[in-house]
């Protein structure tokens, strides 16, 4: 069968009435920007883009209080510049910027809001481990021409599209419009994303979990119990052995799950409880939850469905339990039972 490019796929989706022309253009522009980010990340030390932004002693810090990598800043600029002139956006929001970024006055405005983590897992850049871009698309509220933070604070169920690009051995785009989750592989010779997996389905059950075990002593009791049972293997109550992976790059861990199943956890722990969690709701948890659910998986905070949360802040953090539906439901049940018991 003739390979289908991203552009052809988007035209098919428009003809089927599942997306409109403006959203189609937005996704094309984001995909093209991510190809430029792929080029920048692939240069490694030769590109002079490794290491922290700013100078020693005065590192550039992002809104999260984290040292920005040069590639964080470069990737953010690439996405902002690519989306400024197209006329499909009302504003952008990014992990790397405190406030929403309006579309410059000299350009026409559109009806969409784009949120992104321009380079997730960037601490892995300097050790050449896969990183990625995560993005989420919302509708701009009617008659709003200068979107404010509150215009972005929509539940994940309101997303029109979500996706990520993983910059790994291959550069892959995984995308959903709410009609299945689909994977595109960048054909570097042609420069096009080509459909490589249509309507992905994640196995309901799994024997592979991803978590940063070094935080174990800080976890809540239900998480201690749940992970303890995974580690007990076939001699324990679960009656089977489990394997563990942790890349410390959400896009890479989620892509493994999209590809072969598994579960990913970043639970609340005593160290981060005050912040609400580690991962950000608006441009990490919500887009990943949309992608995972559309592939038949589940995504909760350990207590409730991530996509039904009413956001309270642009950079709000939440606990994340996502992946194979059967296993996420077990971990979530342990937390809900504990809450009832208390
Ligand atoms: P830890 C990367 O900084 C990130 O936001 C996610 O990509 C990743 O899953 C997580 O944090 C890793 O956290 O505590 O293991 O470094």
Tab-separated table of C-alpha atoms and ligand atoms in Angstrom:
chain	number	residue	atom	x	y	z
A	1	UNK	CA	0.000	0.000	0.000
A	2	UNK	CA	1.322	3.494	-0.873
A	3	UNK	CA	2.788	5.168	2.249
A	4	UNK	CA	0.659	8.025	3.632
A	5	UNK	CA	2.349	11.287	4.565
A	6	UNK	CA	1.230	13.501	7.464
A	7	UNK	CA	-0.173	16.012	4.959
A	8	UNK	CA	-2.254	13.322	3.231
A	9	UNK	CA	-3.433	12.075	6.622
A	10	UNK	CA	-4.504	15.593	7.619
A	11	UNK	CA	-6.378	16.008	4.327
A	12	UNK	CA	-8.150	12.683	4.970
A	13	UNK	CA	-9.131	13.892	8.469
A	14	UNK	CA	-10.446	17.183	7.007
A	15	UNK	CA	-12.451	15.362	4.306
A	16	UNK	CA	-13.926	13.123	7.024
A	17	UNK	CA	-14.973	16.257	8.904
A	18	UNK	CA	-12.891	15.339	11.954
A	19	UNK	CA	-10.708	18.459	11.865
A	20	UNK	CA	-10.962	21.875	10.227
A	21	UNK	CA	-8.460	23.610	7.951
A	22	UNK	CA	-7.101	25.831	10.723
A	23	UNK	CA	-6.306	22.899	13.037
A	24	UNK	CA	-4.789	21.005	10.109
A	25	UNK	CA	-2.486	23.957	9.344
A	26	UNK	CA	-1.556	24.261	13.030
A	27	UNK	CA	-0.436	20.629	13.198
A	28	UNK	CA	1.540	20.977	9.962
A	29	UNK	CA	3.337	24.040	11.373
A	30	UNK	CA	4.107	22.319	14.701
A	31	UNK	CA	5.397	19.223	12.877
A	32	UNK	CA	7.629	21.387	10.681
A	33	UNK	CA	8.986	23.220	13.745
A	34	UNK	CA	9.746	19.872	15.405
A	35	UNK	CA	11.755	18.841	12.335
A	36	UNK	CA	13.923	21.890	12.985
A	37	UNK	CA	14.228	20.928	16.666
A	38	UNK	CA	15.259	17.428	15.538
A	39	UNK	CA	18.062	18.962	13.471
A	40	UNK	CA	19.210	21.110	16.410
A	41	UNK	CA	19.223	18.206	18.895
A	42	UNK	CA	21.013	15.886	16.453
A	43	UNK	CA	24.042	18.178	16.183
A	44	UNK	CA	25.176	17.308	19.728
A	45	UNK	CA	28.463	18.903	20.703
A	46	UNK	CA	29.057	20.016	17.100
A	47	UNK	CA	26.150	22.426	17.279
A	48	UNK	CA	27.420	24.328	20.302
A	49	UNK	CA	23.983	23.758	21.843
A	50	UNK	CA	24.765	21.422	24.720
A	51	UNK	CA	24.877	22.473	28.339
A	52	UNK	CA	23.010	25.154	30.272
A	53	UNK	CA	21.760	28.452	28.944
A	54	UNK	CA	23.261	31.564	30.482
A	55	UNK	CA	26.809	31.735	31.856
A	56	UNK	CA	28.431	29.910	34.799
A	57	UNK	CA	27.312	31.667	37.976
A	58	UNK	CA	24.294	33.209	36.257
A	59	UNK	CA	22.417	30.273	34.738
A	60	UNK	CA	19.204	30.997	32.889
A	61	UNK	CA	16.317	29.578	34.971
A	62	UNK	CA	12.824	28.757	33.734
A	63	UNK	CA	9.541	29.457	35.454
A	64	UNK	CA	9.903	26.121	37.230
A	65	UNK	CA	13.131	27.292	38.833
A	66	UNK	CA	15.074	24.766	36.732
A	67	UNK	CA	18.281	25.566	34.888
A	68	UNK	CA	17.392	25.968	31.214
A	69	UNK	CA	19.417	24.041	28.681
A	70	UNK	CA	20.471	25.940	25.596
A	71	UNK	CA	18.284	23.579	23.590
A	72	UNK	CA	15.275	24.358	25.836
A	73	UNK	CA	15.562	27.990	24.803
A	74	UNK	CA	16.291	27.191	21.141
A	75	UNK	CA	13.360	24.752	20.902
A	76	UNK	CA	11.009	27.230	22.540
A	77	UNK	CA	12.051	29.951	20.079
A	78	UNK	CA	11.611	27.604	17.101
A	79	UNK	CA	8.022	26.798	18.130
A	80	UNK	CA	7.124	30.425	18.849
A	81	UNK	CA	8.596	31.705	15.588
A	82	UNK	CA	6.984	28.982	13.462
A	83	UNK	CA	3.535	29.658	14.929
A	84	UNK	CA	3.574	33.453	14.975
A	85	UNK	CA	2.592	34.285	11.367
A	86	UNK	CA	0.307	31.391	10.348
A	87	UNK	CA	-2.971	32.962	11.476
A	88	UNK	CA	-4.148	29.782	13.222
A	89	UNK	CA	-3.344	30.696	16.838
A	90	UNK	CA	-4.580	33.227	19.362
A	91	UNK	CA	-1.692	32.575	21.770
A	92	UNK	CA	0.903	30.055	22.970
A	93	UNK	CA	1.906	28.852	26.441
A	94	UNK	CA	5.134	27.043	27.235
A	95	UNK	CA	6.902	25.391	30.124
A	96	UNK	CA	9.698	27.861	29.419
A	97	UNK	CA	7.585	31.009	29.790
A	98	UNK	CA	5.818	32.369	32.888
A	99	UNK	CA	2.882	33.839	30.966
A	100	UNK	CA	1.042	33.125	27.702
A	101	UNK	CA	2.695	34.534	24.591
A	102	UNK	CA	0.275	36.545	22.396
A	103	UNK	CA	0.532	36.378	18.615
A	104	UNK	CA	2.380	39.545	17.452
A	105	UNK	CA	-0.008	42.304	16.340
A	106	UNK	CA	1.346	42.358	12.769
A	107	UNK	CA	0.009	38.842	12.182
A	108	UNK	CA	-3.615	37.583	11.923
A	109	UNK	CA	-4.958	35.658	14.906
A	110	UNK	CA	-6.732	32.297	14.872
A	111	UNK	CA	-9.073	30.388	17.168
A	112	UNK	CA	-6.639	27.978	18.810
A	113	UNK	CA	-4.400	27.969	21.857
A	114	UNK	CA	-1.152	25.969	21.677
A	115	UNK	CA	0.582	24.735	24.822
A	116	UNK	CA	3.896	22.927	24.778
A	117	UNK	CA	6.885	21.605	26.614
A	118	UNK	CA	9.399	22.417	23.885
A	119	UNK	CA	12.042	19.943	24.985
A	120	UNK	CA	10.892	17.514	27.646
A	121	UNK	CA	13.606	15.547	29.423
A	122	UNK	CA	16.241	18.069	28.397
A	123	UNK	CA	18.476	17.011	31.312
A	124	UNK	CA	19.124	13.943	29.118
A	125	UNK	CA	20.438	16.020	26.225
A	126	UNK	CA	24.000	16.109	27.493
A	127	UNK	CA	24.069	12.319	27.838
A	128	UNK	CA	22.493	11.731	24.412
A	129	UNK	CA	19.295	10.050	25.621
A	130	UNK	CA	16.017	10.552	23.731
A	131	UNK	CA	14.109	13.761	24.483
A	132	UNK	CA	10.923	15.141	23.016
A	133	UNK	CA	8.416	17.913	22.387
A	134	UNK	CA	4.925	17.614	23.893
A	135	UNK	CA	2.015	19.774	22.687
A	136	UNK	CA	-1.674	20.301	23.361
A	137	UNK	CA	-4.268	22.297	21.380
A	138	UNK	CA	-7.308	24.000	22.938
A	139	UNK	CA	-10.004	26.192	21.422
A	140	UNK	CA	-9.682	29.887	22.232
A	141	UNK	CA	-12.868	31.045	24.011
A	142	UNK	CA	-15.240	33.007	21.773
A	143	UNK	CA	-14.570	36.761	21.385
A	144	UNK	CA	-11.243	36.538	23.266
A	145	UNK	CA	-8.580	38.359	21.256
A	146	UNK	CA	-5.931	38.696	23.958
A	147	UNK	CA	-6.020	35.314	25.771
A	148	UNK	CA	-5.138	35.429	29.441
A	149	UNK	CA	-4.059	32.540	31.697
A	150	UNK	CA	-7.666	31.782	32.613
A	151	UNK	CA	-8.529	31.216	28.944
A	152	UNK	CA	-6.014	28.345	28.912
A	153	UNK	CA	-7.335	26.723	32.113
A	154	UNK	CA	-9.604	24.198	30.369
A	155	UNK	CA	-9.896	20.504	31.400
A	156	UNK	CA	-8.016	17.978	29.268
A	157	UNK	CA	-11.325	16.758	27.853
A	158	UNK	CA	-11.479	20.059	25.924
A	159	UNK	CA	-8.318	19.311	23.934
A	160	UNK	CA	-8.787	19.376	20.150
A	161	UNK	CA	-5.441	17.684	19.512
A	162	UNK	CA	-2.401	16.451	21.397
A	163	UNK	CA	0.906	14.994	20.344
A	164	UNK	CA	4.552	14.481	21.003
A	165	UNK	CA	7.675	14.170	18.896
A	166	UNK	CA	10.380	11.880	20.269
A	167	UNK	CA	13.912	12.678	19.077
A	168	UNK	CA	15.448	9.235	19.295
A	169	UNK	CA	17.203	6.878	16.869
A	170	UNK	CA	14.229	7.802	14.683
A	171	UNK	CA	12.218	10.998	14.951
A	172	UNK	CA	8.586	10.024	15.546
A	173	UNK	CA	5.413	12.096	15.803
A	174	UNK	CA	2.510	10.584	17.773
A	175	UNK	CA	-0.762	12.468	17.356
A	176	UNK	CA	-4.439	12.333	18.271
A	177	UNK	CA	-7.469	14.453	17.377
A	178	UNK	CA	-9.739	12.303	19.537
A	179	UNK	CA	-10.221	9.701	16.788
A	180	UNK	CA	-7.481	7.242	17.669
A	181	UNK	CA	-3.741	7.672	18.224
A	182	UNK	CA	-1.423	7.511	15.226
A	183	UNK	CA	2.356	7.409	14.743
A	184	UNK	CA	4.377	9.051	11.964
A	185	UNK	CA	8.067	8.409	11.274
A	186	UNK	CA	10.260	11.163	9.843
A	187	UNK	CA	11.700	10.177	6.477
A	188	UNK	CA	14.870	12.254	6.690
A	189	UNK	CA	15.669	11.816	2.986
A	190	UNK	CA	12.354	13.291	1.906
A	191	UNK	CA	11.808	15.462	4.994
A	192	UNK	CA	8.253	14.198	5.528
A	193	UNK	CA	6.534	12.495	8.454
A	194	UNK	CA	5.120	9.211	7.080
A	195	UNK	CA	2.270	7.278	8.751
A	196	UNK	CA	3.870	4.235	10.406
A	197	UNK	CA	1.117	3.078	12.826
A	198	UNK	CA	-2.591	3.931	12.484
A	199	UNK	CA	-4.993	3.601	15.441
A	200	UNK	CA	-2.509	2.258	17.999
A	201	UNK	CA	-3.895	-0.002	20.765
A	202	UNK	CA	-2.029	-0.393	24.058
A	203	UNK	CA	-2.247	-3.890	25.654
A	204	UNK	CA	-4.690	-3.791	28.587
A	205	UNK	CA	-2.309	-5.613	30.930
A	206	UNK	CA	1.457	-5.441	31.322
A	207	UNK	CA	4.438	-6.745	33.255
A	208	UNK	CA	6.537	-3.584	32.882
A	209	UNK	CA	6.431	-0.468	35.052
A	210	UNK	CA	8.311	2.834	34.974
A	211	UNK	CA	8.975	4.808	38.142
A	212	UNK	CA	11.906	6.572	39.791
A	213	UNK	CA	12.535	4.101	42.635
A	214	UNK	CA	14.911	6.505	44.435
A	215	UNK	CA	11.821	8.325	45.745
A	216	UNK	CA	10.315	5.172	47.289
A	217	UNK	CA	10.814	6.204	50.912
A	218	UNK	CA	8.760	9.366	50.250
A	219	UNK	CA	5.727	7.723	48.626
A	220	UNK	CA	2.260	7.557	50.160
A	221	UNK	CA	1.332	4.194	51.745
A	222	UNK	CA	-0.870	2.942	48.831
A	223	UNK	CA	2.045	3.442	46.415
A	224	UNK	CA	4.430	1.659	48.775
A	225	UNK	CA	1.990	-1.278	48.902
A	226	UNK	CA	1.344	-1.319	45.149
A	227	UNK	CA	4.999	-1.177	44.038
A	228	UNK	CA	5.980	-3.608	46.817
A	229	UNK	CA	3.598	-6.125	45.242
A	230	UNK	CA	5.118	-5.573	41.785
A	231	UNK	CA	8.604	-6.154	43.217
A	232	UNK	CA	7.416	-9.322	45.029
A	233	UNK	CA	6.909	-10.866	41.593
A	234	UNK	CA	5.404	-14.318	41.125
A	235	UNK	CA	5.907	-15.204	44.801
A	236	UNK	CA	3.798	-12.182	45.761
A	237	UNK	CA	0.057	-11.392	45.501
A	238	UNK	CA	0.298	-10.435	41.827
A	239	UNK	CA	1.542	-13.939	40.919
A	240	UNK	CA	3.854	-12.739	38.126
A	241	UNK	CA	7.253	-11.116	37.716
A	242	UNK	CA	7.480	-7.492	36.586
A	243	UNK	CA	10.253	-5.661	34.734
A	244	UNK	CA	11.196	-2.020	35.352
A	245	UNK	CA	12.333	0.786	33.057
A	246	UNK	CA	12.988	4.477	33.834
A	247	UNK	CA	14.450	6.751	31.125
A	248	UNK	CA	13.715	9.973	33.056
A	249	UNK	CA	12.417	11.400	29.795
A	250	UNK	CA	8.615	11.243	29.849
A	251	UNK	CA	8.309	11.215	26.061
A	252	UNK	CA	10.659	8.210	25.795
A	253	UNK	CA	8.894	6.309	28.598
A	254	UNK	CA	5.448	7.067	27.176
A	255	UNK	CA	6.531	6.071	23.675
A	256	UNK	CA	7.707	2.691	24.979
A	257	UNK	CA	4.258	2.241	26.526
A	258	UNK	CA	2.507	3.345	23.310
A	259	UNK	CA	4.634	0.779	21.475
A	260	UNK	CA	4.480	-2.306	23.760
A	261	UNK	CA	2.336	-1.471	26.785
A	262	UNK	CA	3.416	-0.741	30.346
A	263	UNK	CA	2.661	1.767	33.074
A	264	UNK	CA	4.357	5.037	34.018
A	265	UNK	CA	4.092	6.568	37.478
A	266	UNK	CA	5.144	9.873	38.942
A	267	UNK	CA	3.205	9.700	42.230
A	268	UNK	CA	2.912	12.265	44.970
A	269	UNK	CA	5.691	11.984	47.470
A	270	UNK	CA	6.590	13.872	50.625
A	271	UNK	CA	9.301	15.842	48.796
A	272	UNK	CA	7.012	17.235	46.091
A	273	UNK	CA	3.601	17.024	47.819
A	274	UNK	CA	3.561	20.783	48.441
A	275	UNK	CA	3.982	21.418	44.715
A	276	UNK	CA	1.193	18.969	43.823
A	277	UNK	CA	3.480	16.617	41.940
A	278	UNK	CA	6.388	16.685	39.489
A	279	UNK	CA	4.823	16.734	36.030
A	280	UNK	CA	2.833	19.650	34.635
A	281	UNK	CA	-0.851	19.217	33.927
A	282	UNK	CA	-1.388	21.555	30.973
A	283	UNK	CA	1.482	20.595	28.669
A	284	UNK	CA	2.645	17.182	29.906
A	285	UNK	CA	-0.064	15.212	31.764
A	286	UNK	CA	-3.112	16.337	29.738
A	287	UNK	CA	-1.654	15.801	26.234
A	288	UNK	CA	-0.126	12.468	27.250
A	289	UNK	CA	-3.410	11.417	28.876
A	290	UNK	CA	-5.326	12.238	25.660
A	291	UNK	CA	-2.851	10.249	23.555
A	292	UNK	CA	-2.865	7.273	25.938
A	293	UNK	CA	-6.677	7.174	26.334
A	294	UNK	CA	-7.170	7.338	22.563
A	295	UNK	CA	-4.891	4.285	22.338
A	296	UNK	CA	-7.089	2.381	24.816
A	297	UNK	CA	-5.033	3.148	27.922
A	298	UNK	CA	-5.849	5.065	31.106
A	299	UNK	CA	-4.422	8.163	32.822
A	300	UNK	CA	-5.188	9.149	36.416
A	301	UNK	CA	-3.618	11.108	39.267
A	302	UNK	CA	-3.837	7.909	41.320
A	303	UNK	CA	-7.262	9.080	42.406
A	304	UNK	CA	-9.079	10.719	39.489
A	305	UNK	CA	-8.999	10.890	35.701
A	306	UNK	CA	-6.383	13.445	34.672
A	307	UNK	CA	-8.417	14.830	31.765
A	308	UNK	CA	-11.336	15.743	34.037
A	309	UNK	CA	-9.266	17.940	36.368
A	310	UNK	CA	-10.253	21.618	36.370
A	311	UNK	CA	-6.857	23.365	36.038
A	312	UNK	CA	-6.006	26.032	38.599
A	313	UNK	CA	-2.753	27.295	37.130
A	314	UNK	CA	-0.840	27.325	33.834
A	315	UNK	CA	2.137	25.513	35.395
A	316	UNK	CA	0.161	23.369	37.835
A	317	UNK	CA	1.743	20.016	38.693
A	318	UNK	CA	-0.112	16.731	39.220
A	319	UNK	CA	0.707	13.092	40.018
A	320	UNK	CA	0.647	10.905	36.899
A	321	UNK	CA	-0.362	7.231	36.561
A	322	UNK	CA	-0.733	6.283	32.908
A	323	UNK	CA	-0.479	3.361	30.478
A	324	UNK	CA	-2.045	-0.089	30.209
A	325	UNK	CA	-5.608	0.350	31.449
A	326	UNK	CA	-5.787	-2.808	33.602
A	327	UNK	CA	-2.631	-1.964	35.555
A	328	UNK	CA	-3.435	1.740	35.988
A	329	UNK	CA	-6.817	0.705	37.426
A	330	UNK	CA	-5.105	-1.541	40.008
A	331	UNK	CA	-2.781	1.245	41.193
A	332	UNK	CA	-5.626	3.787	41.219
A	333	UNK	CA	-7.888	1.439	43.176
A	334	UNK	CA	-5.260	1.075	45.921
A	335	UNK	CA	-5.256	4.859	46.377
A	336	UNK	CA	-9.041	5.202	46.373
A	337	UNK	CA	-9.440	2.335	48.863
A	338	UNK	CA	-6.849	3.959	51.144
A	339	UNK	CA	-8.684	7.294	50.953
A	340	UNK	CA	-11.948	5.634	51.941
A	341	UNK	CA	-10.230	3.733	54.734
A	342	UNK	CA	-8.779	6.888	56.318
B	1	LIG	P1	13.182	12.482	37.743
B	1	LIG	C1	12.070	15.449	32.844
B	1	LIG	O1	12.682	16.437	33.657
B	1	LIG	C2	10.710	15.158	33.449
B	1	LIG	O2	9.928	16.309	33.466
B	1	LIG	C3	10.039	14.049	32.661
B	1	LIG	O3	10.364	14.055	31.321
B	1	LIG	C4	10.542	12.784	33.352
B	1	LIG	O4	9.614	11.708	33.271
B	1	LIG	C5	10.717	13.231	34.811
B	1	LIG	O5	10.880	14.658	34.786
B	1	LIG	C6	11.947	12.605	35.434
B	1	LIG	O6	11.949	12.960	36.809
B	1	LIG	O7	12.726	12.874	39.141
B	1	LIG	O8	13.333	10.996	37.569
B	1	LIG	O9	14.385	13.243	37.247
